[in-house]
Short mmCIF file of C-alpha atoms in Angstrom, two decimals:
data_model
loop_
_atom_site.label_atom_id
_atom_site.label_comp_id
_atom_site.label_asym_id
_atom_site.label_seq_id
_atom_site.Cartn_x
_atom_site.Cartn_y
_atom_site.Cartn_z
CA UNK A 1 141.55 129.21 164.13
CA UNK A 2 142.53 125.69 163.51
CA UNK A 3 146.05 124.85 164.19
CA UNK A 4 148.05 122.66 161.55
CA UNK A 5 151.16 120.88 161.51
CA UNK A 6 152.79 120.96 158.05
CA UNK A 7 154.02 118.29 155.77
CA UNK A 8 158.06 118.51 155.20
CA UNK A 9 159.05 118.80 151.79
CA UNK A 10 162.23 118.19 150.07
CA UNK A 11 163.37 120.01 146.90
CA UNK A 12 161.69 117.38 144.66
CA UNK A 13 158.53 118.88 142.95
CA UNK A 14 155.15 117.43 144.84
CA UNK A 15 152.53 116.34 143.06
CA UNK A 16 149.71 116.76 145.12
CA UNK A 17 146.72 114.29 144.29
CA UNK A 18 143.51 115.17 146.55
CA UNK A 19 141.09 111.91 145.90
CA UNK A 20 141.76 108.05 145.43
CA UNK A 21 138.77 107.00 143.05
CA UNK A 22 138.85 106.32 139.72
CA UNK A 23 140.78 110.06 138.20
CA UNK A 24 142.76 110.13 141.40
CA UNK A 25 144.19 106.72 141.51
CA UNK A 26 144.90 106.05 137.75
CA UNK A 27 146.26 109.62 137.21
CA UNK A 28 148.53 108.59 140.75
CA UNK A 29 149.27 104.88 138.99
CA UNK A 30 150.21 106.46 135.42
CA UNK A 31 152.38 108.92 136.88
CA UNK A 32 154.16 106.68 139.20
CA UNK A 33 155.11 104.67 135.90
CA UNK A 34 156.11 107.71 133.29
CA UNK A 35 158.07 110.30 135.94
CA UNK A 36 161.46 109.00 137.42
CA UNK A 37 161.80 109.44 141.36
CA UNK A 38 164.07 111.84 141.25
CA UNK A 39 161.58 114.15 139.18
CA UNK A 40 159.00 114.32 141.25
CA UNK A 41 157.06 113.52 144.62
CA UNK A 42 153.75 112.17 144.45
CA UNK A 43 151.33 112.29 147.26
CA UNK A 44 147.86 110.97 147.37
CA UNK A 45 145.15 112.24 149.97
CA UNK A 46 142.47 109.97 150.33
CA UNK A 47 139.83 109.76 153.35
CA UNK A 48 139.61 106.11 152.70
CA UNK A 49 142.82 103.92 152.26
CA UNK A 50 141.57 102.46 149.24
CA UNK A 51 139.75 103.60 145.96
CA UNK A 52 136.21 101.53 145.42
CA UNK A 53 134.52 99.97 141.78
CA UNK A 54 131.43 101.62 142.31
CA UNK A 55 129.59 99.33 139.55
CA UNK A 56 130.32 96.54 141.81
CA UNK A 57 128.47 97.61 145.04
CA UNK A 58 124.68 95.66 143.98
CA UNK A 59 126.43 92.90 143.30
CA UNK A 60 128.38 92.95 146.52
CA UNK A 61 124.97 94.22 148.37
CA UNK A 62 123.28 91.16 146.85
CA UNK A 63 126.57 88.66 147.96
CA UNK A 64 127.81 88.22 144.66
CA UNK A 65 130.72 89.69 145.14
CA UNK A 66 132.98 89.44 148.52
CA UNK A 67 133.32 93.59 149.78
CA UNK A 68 137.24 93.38 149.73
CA UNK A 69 137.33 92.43 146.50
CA UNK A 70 135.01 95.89 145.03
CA UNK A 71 137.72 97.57 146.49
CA UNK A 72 141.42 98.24 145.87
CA UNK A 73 143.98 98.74 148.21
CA UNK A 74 146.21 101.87 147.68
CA UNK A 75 149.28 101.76 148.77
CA UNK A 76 149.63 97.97 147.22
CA UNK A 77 148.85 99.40 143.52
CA UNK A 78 150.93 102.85 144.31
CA UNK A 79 154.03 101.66 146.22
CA UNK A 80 155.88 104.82 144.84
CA UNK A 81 153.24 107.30 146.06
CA UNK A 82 153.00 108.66 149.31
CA UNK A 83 149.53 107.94 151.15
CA UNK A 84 147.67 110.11 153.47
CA UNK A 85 144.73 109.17 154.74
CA UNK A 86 142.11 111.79 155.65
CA UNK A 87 140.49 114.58 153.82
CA UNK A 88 141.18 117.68 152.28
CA UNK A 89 139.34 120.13 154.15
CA UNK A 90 140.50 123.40 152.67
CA UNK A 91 143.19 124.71 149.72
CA UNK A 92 145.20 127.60 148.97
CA UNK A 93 146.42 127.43 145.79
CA UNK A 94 147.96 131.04 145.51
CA UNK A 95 150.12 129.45 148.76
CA UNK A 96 150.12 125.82 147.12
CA UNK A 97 149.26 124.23 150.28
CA UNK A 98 146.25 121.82 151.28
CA UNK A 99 144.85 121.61 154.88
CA UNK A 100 144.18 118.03 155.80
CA UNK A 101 142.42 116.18 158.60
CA UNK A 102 143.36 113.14 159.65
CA UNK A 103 142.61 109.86 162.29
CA UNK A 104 144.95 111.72 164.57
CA UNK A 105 143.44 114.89 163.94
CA UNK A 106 140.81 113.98 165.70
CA UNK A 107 142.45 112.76 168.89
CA UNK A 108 143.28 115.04 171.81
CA UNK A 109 145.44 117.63 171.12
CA UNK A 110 145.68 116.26 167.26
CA UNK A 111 146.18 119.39 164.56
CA UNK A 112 144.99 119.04 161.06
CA UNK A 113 148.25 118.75 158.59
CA UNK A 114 149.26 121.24 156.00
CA UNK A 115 150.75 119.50 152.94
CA UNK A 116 152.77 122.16 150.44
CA UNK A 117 152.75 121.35 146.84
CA UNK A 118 153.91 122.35 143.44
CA UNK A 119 151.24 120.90 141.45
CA UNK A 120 147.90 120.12 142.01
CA UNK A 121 145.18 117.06 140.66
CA UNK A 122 141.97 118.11 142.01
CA UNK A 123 140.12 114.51 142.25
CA UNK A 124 137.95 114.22 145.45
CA UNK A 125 135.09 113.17 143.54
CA UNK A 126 131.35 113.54 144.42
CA UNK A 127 128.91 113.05 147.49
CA UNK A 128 125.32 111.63 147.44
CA UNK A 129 123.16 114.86 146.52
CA UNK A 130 120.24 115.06 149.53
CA UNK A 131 117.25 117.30 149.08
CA UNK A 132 115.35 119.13 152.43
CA UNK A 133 112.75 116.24 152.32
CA UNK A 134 111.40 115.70 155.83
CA UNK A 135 112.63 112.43 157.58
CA UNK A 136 115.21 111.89 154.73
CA UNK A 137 118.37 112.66 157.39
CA UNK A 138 116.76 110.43 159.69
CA UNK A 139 115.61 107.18 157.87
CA UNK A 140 117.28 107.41 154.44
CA UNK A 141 120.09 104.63 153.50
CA UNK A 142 122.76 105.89 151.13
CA UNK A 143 124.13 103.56 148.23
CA UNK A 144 127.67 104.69 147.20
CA UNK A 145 130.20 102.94 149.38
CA UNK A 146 130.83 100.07 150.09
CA UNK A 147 129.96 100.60 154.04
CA UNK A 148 126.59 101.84 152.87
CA UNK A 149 126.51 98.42 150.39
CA UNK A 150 126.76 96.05 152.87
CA UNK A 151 125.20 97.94 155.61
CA UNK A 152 122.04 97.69 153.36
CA UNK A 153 121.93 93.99 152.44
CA UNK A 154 122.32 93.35 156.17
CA UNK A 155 119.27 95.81 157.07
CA UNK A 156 117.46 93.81 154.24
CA UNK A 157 117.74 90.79 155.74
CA UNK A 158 117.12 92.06 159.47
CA UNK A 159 114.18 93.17 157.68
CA UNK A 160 112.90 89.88 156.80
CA UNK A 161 113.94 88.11 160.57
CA UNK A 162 111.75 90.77 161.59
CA UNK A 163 108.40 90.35 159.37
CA UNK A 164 109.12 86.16 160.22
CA UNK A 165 108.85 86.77 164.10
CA UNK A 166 106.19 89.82 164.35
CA UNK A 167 102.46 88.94 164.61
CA UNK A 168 101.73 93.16 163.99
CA UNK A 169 100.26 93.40 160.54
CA UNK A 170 101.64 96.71 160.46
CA UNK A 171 104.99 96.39 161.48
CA UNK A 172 105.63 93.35 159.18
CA UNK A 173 104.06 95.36 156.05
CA UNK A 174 106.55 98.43 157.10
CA UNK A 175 109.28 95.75 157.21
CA UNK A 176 108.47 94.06 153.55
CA UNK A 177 108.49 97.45 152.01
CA UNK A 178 111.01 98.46 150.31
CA UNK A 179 111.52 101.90 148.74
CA UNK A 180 114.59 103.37 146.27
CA UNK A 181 114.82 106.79 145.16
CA UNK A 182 116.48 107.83 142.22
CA UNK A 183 116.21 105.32 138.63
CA UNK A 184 119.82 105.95 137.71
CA UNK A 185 122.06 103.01 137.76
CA UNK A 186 122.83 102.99 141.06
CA UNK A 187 118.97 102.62 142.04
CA UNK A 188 117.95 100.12 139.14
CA UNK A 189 120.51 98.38 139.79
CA UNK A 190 120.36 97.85 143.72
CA UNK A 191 116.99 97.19 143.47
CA UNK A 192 117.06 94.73 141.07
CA UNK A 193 120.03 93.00 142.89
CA UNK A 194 118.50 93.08 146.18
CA UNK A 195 115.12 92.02 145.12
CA UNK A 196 116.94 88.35 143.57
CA UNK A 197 118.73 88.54 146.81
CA UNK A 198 115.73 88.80 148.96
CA UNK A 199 112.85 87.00 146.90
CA UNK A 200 115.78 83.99 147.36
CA UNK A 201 116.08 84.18 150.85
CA UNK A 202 112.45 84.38 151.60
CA UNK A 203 112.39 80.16 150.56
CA UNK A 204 114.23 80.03 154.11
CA UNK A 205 111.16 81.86 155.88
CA UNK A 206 108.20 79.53 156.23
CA UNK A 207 105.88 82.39 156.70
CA UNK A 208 106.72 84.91 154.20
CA UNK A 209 106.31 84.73 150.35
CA UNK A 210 108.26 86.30 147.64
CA UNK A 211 104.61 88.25 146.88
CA UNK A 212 104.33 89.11 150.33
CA UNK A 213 107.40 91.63 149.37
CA UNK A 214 106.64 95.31 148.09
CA UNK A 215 109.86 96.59 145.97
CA UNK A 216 108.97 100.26 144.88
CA UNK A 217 111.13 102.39 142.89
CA UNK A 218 110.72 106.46 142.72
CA UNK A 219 111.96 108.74 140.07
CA UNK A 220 111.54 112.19 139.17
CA UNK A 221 111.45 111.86 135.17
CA UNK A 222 109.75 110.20 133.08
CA UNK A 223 111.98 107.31 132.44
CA UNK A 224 114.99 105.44 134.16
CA UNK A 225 118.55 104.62 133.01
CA UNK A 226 118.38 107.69 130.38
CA UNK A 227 122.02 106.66 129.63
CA UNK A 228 121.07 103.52 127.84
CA UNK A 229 118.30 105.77 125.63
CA UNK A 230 114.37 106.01 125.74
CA UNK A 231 114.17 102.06 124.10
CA UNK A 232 115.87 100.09 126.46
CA UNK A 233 114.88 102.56 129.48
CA UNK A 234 110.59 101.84 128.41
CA UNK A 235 112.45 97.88 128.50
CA UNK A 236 113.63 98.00 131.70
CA UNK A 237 110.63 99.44 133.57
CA UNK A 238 108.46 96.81 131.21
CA UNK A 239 111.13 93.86 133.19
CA UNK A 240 111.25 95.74 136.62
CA UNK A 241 107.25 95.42 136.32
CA UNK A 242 107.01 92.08 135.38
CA UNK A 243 108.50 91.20 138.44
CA UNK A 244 105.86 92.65 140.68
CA UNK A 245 107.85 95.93 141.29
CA UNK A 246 106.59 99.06 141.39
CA UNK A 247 107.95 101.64 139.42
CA UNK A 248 106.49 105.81 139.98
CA UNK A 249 107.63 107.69 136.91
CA UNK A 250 107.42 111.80 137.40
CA UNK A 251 106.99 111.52 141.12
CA UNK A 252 108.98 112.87 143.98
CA UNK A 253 109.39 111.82 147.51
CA UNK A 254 108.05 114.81 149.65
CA UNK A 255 108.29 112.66 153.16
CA UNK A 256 109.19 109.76 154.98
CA UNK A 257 108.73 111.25 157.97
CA UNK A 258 107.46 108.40 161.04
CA UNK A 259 108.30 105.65 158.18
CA UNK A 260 105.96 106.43 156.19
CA UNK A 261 107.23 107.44 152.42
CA UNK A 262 104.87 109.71 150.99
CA UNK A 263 104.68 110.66 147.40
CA UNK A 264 103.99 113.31 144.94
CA UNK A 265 101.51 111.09 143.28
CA UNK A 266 99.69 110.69 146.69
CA UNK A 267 100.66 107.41 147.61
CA UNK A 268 101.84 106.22 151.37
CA UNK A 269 103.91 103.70 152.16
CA UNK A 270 104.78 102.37 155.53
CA UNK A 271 108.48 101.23 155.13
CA UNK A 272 111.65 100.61 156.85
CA UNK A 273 113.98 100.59 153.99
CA UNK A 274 114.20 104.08 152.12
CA UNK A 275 117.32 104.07 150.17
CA UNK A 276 118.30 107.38 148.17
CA UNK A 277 120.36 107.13 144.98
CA UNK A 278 118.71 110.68 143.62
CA UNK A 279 121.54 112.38 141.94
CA UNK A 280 125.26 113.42 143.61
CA UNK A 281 127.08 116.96 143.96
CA UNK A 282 130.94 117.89 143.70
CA UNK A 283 132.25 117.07 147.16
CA UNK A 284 132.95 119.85 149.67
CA UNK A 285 136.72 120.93 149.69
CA UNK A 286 135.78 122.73 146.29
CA UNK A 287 134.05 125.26 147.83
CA UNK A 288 136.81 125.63 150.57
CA UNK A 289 139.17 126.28 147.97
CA UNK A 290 140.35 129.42 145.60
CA UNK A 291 139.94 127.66 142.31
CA UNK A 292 137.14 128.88 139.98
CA UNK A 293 134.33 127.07 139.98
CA UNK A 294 131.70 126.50 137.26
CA UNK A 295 127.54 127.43 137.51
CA UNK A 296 126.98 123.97 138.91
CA UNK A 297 129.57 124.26 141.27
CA UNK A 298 132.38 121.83 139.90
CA UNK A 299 135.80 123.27 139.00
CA UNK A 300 135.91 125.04 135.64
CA UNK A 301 138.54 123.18 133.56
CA UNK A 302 139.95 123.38 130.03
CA UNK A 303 140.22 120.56 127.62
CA UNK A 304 143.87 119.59 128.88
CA UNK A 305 142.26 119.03 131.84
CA UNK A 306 144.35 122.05 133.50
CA UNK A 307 142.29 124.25 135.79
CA UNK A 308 140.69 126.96 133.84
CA UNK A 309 143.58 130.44 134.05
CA UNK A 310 145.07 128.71 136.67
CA UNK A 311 148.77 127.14 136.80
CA UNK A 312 149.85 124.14 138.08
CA UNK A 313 146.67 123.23 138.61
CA UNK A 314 144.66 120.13 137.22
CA UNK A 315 141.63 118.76 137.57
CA UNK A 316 139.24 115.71 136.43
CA UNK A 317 136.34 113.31 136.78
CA UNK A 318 133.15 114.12 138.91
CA UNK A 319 134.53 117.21 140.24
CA UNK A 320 135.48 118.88 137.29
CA UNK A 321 133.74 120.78 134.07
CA UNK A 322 135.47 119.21 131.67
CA UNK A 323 134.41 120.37 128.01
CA UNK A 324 133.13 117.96 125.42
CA UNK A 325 135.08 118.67 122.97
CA UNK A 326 133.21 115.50 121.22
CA UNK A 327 129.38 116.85 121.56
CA UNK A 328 127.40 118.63 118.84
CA UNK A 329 125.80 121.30 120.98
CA UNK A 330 128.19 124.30 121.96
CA UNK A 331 129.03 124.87 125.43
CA UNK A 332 128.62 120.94 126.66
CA UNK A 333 130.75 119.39 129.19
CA UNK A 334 131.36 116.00 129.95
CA UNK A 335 129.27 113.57 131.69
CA UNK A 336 130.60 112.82 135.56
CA UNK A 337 130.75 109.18 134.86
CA UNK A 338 133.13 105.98 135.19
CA UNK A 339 134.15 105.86 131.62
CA UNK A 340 135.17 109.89 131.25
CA UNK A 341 136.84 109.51 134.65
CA UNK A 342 139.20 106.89 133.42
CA UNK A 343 140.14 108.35 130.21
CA UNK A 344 140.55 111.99 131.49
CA UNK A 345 143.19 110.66 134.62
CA UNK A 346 144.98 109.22 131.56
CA UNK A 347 145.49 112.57 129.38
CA UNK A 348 145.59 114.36 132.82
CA UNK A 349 148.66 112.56 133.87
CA UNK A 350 150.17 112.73 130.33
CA UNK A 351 149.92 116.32 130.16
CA UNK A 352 151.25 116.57 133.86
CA UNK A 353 154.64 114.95 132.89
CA UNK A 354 154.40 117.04 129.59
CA UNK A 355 154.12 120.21 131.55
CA UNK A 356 156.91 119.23 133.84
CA UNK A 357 159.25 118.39 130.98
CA UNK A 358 158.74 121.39 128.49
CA UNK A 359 156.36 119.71 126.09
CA UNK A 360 153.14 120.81 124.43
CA UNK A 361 150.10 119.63 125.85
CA UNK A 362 146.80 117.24 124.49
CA UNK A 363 142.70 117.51 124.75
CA UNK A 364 140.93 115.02 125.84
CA UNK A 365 138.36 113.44 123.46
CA UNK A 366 136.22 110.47 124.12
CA UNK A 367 133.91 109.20 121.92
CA UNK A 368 131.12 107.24 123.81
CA UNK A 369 131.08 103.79 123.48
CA UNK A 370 128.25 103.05 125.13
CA UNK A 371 126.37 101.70 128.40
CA UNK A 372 125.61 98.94 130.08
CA UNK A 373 123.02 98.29 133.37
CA UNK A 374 122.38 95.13 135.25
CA UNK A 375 118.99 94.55 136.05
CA UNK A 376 119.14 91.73 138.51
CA UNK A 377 120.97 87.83 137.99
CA UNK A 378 120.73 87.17 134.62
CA UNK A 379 118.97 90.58 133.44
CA UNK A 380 120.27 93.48 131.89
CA UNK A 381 120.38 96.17 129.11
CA UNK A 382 122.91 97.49 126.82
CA UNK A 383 124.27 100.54 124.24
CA UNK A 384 127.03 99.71 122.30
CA UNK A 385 128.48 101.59 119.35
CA UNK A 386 124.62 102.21 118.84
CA UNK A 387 123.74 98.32 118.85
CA UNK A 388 120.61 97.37 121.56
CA UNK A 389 121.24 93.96 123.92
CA UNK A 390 118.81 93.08 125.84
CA UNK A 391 118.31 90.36 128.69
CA UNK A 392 120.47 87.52 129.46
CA UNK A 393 123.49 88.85 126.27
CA UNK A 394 123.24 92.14 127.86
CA UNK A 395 124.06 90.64 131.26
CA UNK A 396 126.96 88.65 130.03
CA UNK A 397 127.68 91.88 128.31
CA UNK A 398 127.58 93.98 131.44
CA UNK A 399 129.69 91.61 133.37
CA UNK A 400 132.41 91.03 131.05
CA UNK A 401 132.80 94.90 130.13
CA UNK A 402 133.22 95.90 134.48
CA UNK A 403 135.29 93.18 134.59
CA UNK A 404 137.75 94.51 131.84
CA UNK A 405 137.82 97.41 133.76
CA UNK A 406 137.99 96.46 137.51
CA UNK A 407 141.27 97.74 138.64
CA UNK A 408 144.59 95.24 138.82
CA UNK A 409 144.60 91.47 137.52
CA UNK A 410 144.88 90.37 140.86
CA UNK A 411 141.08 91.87 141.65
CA UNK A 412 139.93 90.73 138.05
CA UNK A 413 141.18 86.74 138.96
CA UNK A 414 139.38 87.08 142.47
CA UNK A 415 135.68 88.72 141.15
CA UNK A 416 135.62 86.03 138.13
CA UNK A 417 136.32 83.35 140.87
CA UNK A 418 133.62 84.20 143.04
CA UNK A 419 131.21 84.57 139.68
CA UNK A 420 132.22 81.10 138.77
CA UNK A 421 131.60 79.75 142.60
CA UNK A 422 128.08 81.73 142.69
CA UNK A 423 127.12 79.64 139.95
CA UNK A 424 127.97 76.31 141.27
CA UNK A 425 126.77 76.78 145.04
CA UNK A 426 123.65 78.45 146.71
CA UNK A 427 123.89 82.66 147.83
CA UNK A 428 124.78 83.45 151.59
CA UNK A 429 121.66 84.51 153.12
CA UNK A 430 122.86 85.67 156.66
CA UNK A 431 122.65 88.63 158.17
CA UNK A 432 125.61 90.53 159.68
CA UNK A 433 124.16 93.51 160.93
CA UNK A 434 126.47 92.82 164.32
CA UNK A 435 129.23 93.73 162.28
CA UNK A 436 128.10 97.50 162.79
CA UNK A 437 128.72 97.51 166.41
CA UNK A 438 131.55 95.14 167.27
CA UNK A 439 131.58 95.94 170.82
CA UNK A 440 127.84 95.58 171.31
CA UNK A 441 127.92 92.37 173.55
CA UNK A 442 130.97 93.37 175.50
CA UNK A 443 129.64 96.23 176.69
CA UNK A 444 126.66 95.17 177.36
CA UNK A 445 128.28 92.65 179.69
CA UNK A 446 130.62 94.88 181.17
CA UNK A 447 127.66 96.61 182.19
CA UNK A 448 125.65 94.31 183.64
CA UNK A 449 128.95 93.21 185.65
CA UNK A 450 129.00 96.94 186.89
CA UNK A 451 125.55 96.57 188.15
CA UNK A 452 125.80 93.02 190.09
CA UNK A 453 126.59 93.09 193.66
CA UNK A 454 129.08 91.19 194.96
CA UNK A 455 128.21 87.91 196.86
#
């Protein structure tokens, strides 16, 4: 049994909040402003000390966008909040505590901490959803940090170096393919931004051509970007085609085992870039907890956002079922998107400060506005109050809306800079794949100082 160290707490309520995204940091941020410090304690659990704008990792893949500025620091934006970096590895509500590990968890002798609470915001969010495909653990790339973001343009571009300096026909057609699993926005969208990237860079390579490049992009269903409806989805794989990409509707990835990704419709392609963007799950501490859970395995919830028959409890965004209270059909819950995530921390933190002062509580209701997708520089489609943008407006469209909603003005000044600059100047086309393993070269000459002989 796993020793733990607990948390001291002082008579002030805690507000426990396990997650820094987008539910855990605005609901943090909105109740830093409303509560007074004397009635209550807020502390915020993150594994990562910042909270990341998802819609802005393709454009920071591609080098549109530098990678500190897709994130947001939190203990700048949350001065009043208490920050703990690690993750939430188990809770016990009917105790009200939270086991924790941290960085010094993991040294010698380090215990995991116990944090007690008085009220809970469940917020850790999701994790990328893998399937048993053979190979996928060993060769797949994952697209929802910004680690994996940059990670990925680097490989892309190592990629290229490599088909430049090979004379094996088969190792330079293994490097020049690339595959992407999954057609929701995360995979259109890194595709498409990659693909500029690359079929740019490749001016640089005097031996390799833009149509020397095989882009491929795998999805289950029959269309992509259902969010944006069956129009603009037939659109977009009309535009991803045009521009010698190809896209496999209905199809699955059953291997990639030896690099080679092999697919449901029988095709086999020898690759070394397999990125998977099919689908995400609730993230782990859920399970490890004693809060009810819904069929799909996300925390049932009621329309204030308060754990279903459970008090002081609260919970929100991807890891919650959060009925749509909104929808037609009976029974539906809200999507686990960016723009429900948002809203819901709002009313979550409202009715958090209502609880705590005696006052009656509010459901949350969204009407959806609509969606926007970038398909590349310049590209894009659109769904707004039921109005269709396509192309270049629905770029301009896409941009603006993100940036509206990019966290802090300070991040908004910095992205709109760099948008501006990207315009005026040529894109960065070098490789930093060295950035992965700092100490590479120094210990590779400490050891070949360990194996000299003296004179």
């Amino acid at each position: 049994m796993t020793e733990s160290v607990a948390l001291a707490k002082g008579s002030t309520p805690r507000i426990l909040v396990v997650g820094g995204g987008y539910v855990g940091m605005y609901a943090a941020l909105r109740l830093q402003r409303k509560l007074k410090r004397d009635e209550a304690e807020i502390v915020v659990v993150e594994p990562q000390p910042y909270m990341t704008y998802q819609p802005f990792l393709p454009e920071a893949a591609a080098g549109s966008i530098s990678p500190r500025h897709v994130v947001v620091p939190l203990r700048r934006v949350l001065p009043r909040c208490r920050i703990v970096v690690g993750e939430a590895r188990g809770i016990d509500h009917a105790l009200r505590t939270a086991t924790v590990a941290t960085l010094a968890s993991q040294e010698e002798g380090g215990q995991e901490l116990e944090i007690p609470y008085d009220q809970l915001v469940l917020a850790p969010g999701s994790v990328s959803r893998t399937l048993p495909v053979p190979g996928l653990a060993e060769h797949g790339i994952g697209f929802k940090t910004v680690e994996e973001a940059i990670g990925l343009r680097n490989h892309v571009l190592e990629q290229l170096d490599i088909a430049s300096s090979t004379r094996d026909a088969e190792v330079r057609e293994a490097a020049l393919t690339f595959v992407f699993v999954g057609g929701g926005y995360a995979g259109v969208e890194a595709l498409a931004e990659l693909e500029n990237m690359a079929r740019y860079a490749v001016r640089y390579y005097h031996n390799i051509r833009a149509e020397d490049m095989k882009w491929v992009l795998v999805e289950a269903t029959d269309r992509i970007l259902p969010e944006v409806g069956e129009e603009l989805g037939r659109y977009a794989v009309r535009e991803l085609r045009g521009r010698n990409i190809d896209v496999h509707l209905e199809t699955r990835l059953e291997s990639c085992e030896h690099r080679i990704a092999t697919l449901s419709d029988g095709s086999m392609l020898p690759t070394r870039t397999l990125v998977w963007t099919a689908g995400v799950k609730p993230a782990p501490v859920l399970v490890a907890s004693d809060l009810p859970l819904s069929p799909r395995g996300r925390v049932a919830a009621e329309a204030t956002l308060r754990v279903a028959g459970v008090a002081d409890a609260w919970a929100a965004g991807d890891a919650a079922a959060v009925p749509d209270l909104t929808a037609e059909e009976p029974g539906a819950e809200c999507a686990p998107n960016a723009q429900h995530a948002v809203r819901q921390a709002r009313v979550l933190a409202d009715n958090l400060v209502a609880q705590l002062r005696g006052q009656p509580l509010a459901e949350y209701r969204h009407q959806h506005v609509g969606s926007v997708a970038s398909l590349g520089l310049h590209e894009g489609v659109a769904l707004l109050y039921g109005r269709r943008f396509k192309g270049y407006r629905a770029w301009l469209i896409h941009r603006a809306y993100h940036l509206s909603r990019v966290p802090t003005f300070n991040r908004k000044a910095r992205v709109l800079a760099e948008w501006v600059l990207s315009g005026l100047f040529k894109r960065e086309i070098v490789s930093l794949g060295s950035l992965e393993h700092p100490r590479a070269e120094f210990e590779a000459a400490a050891g070949d100082h360990g194996t000299r002989s003296d004179p």
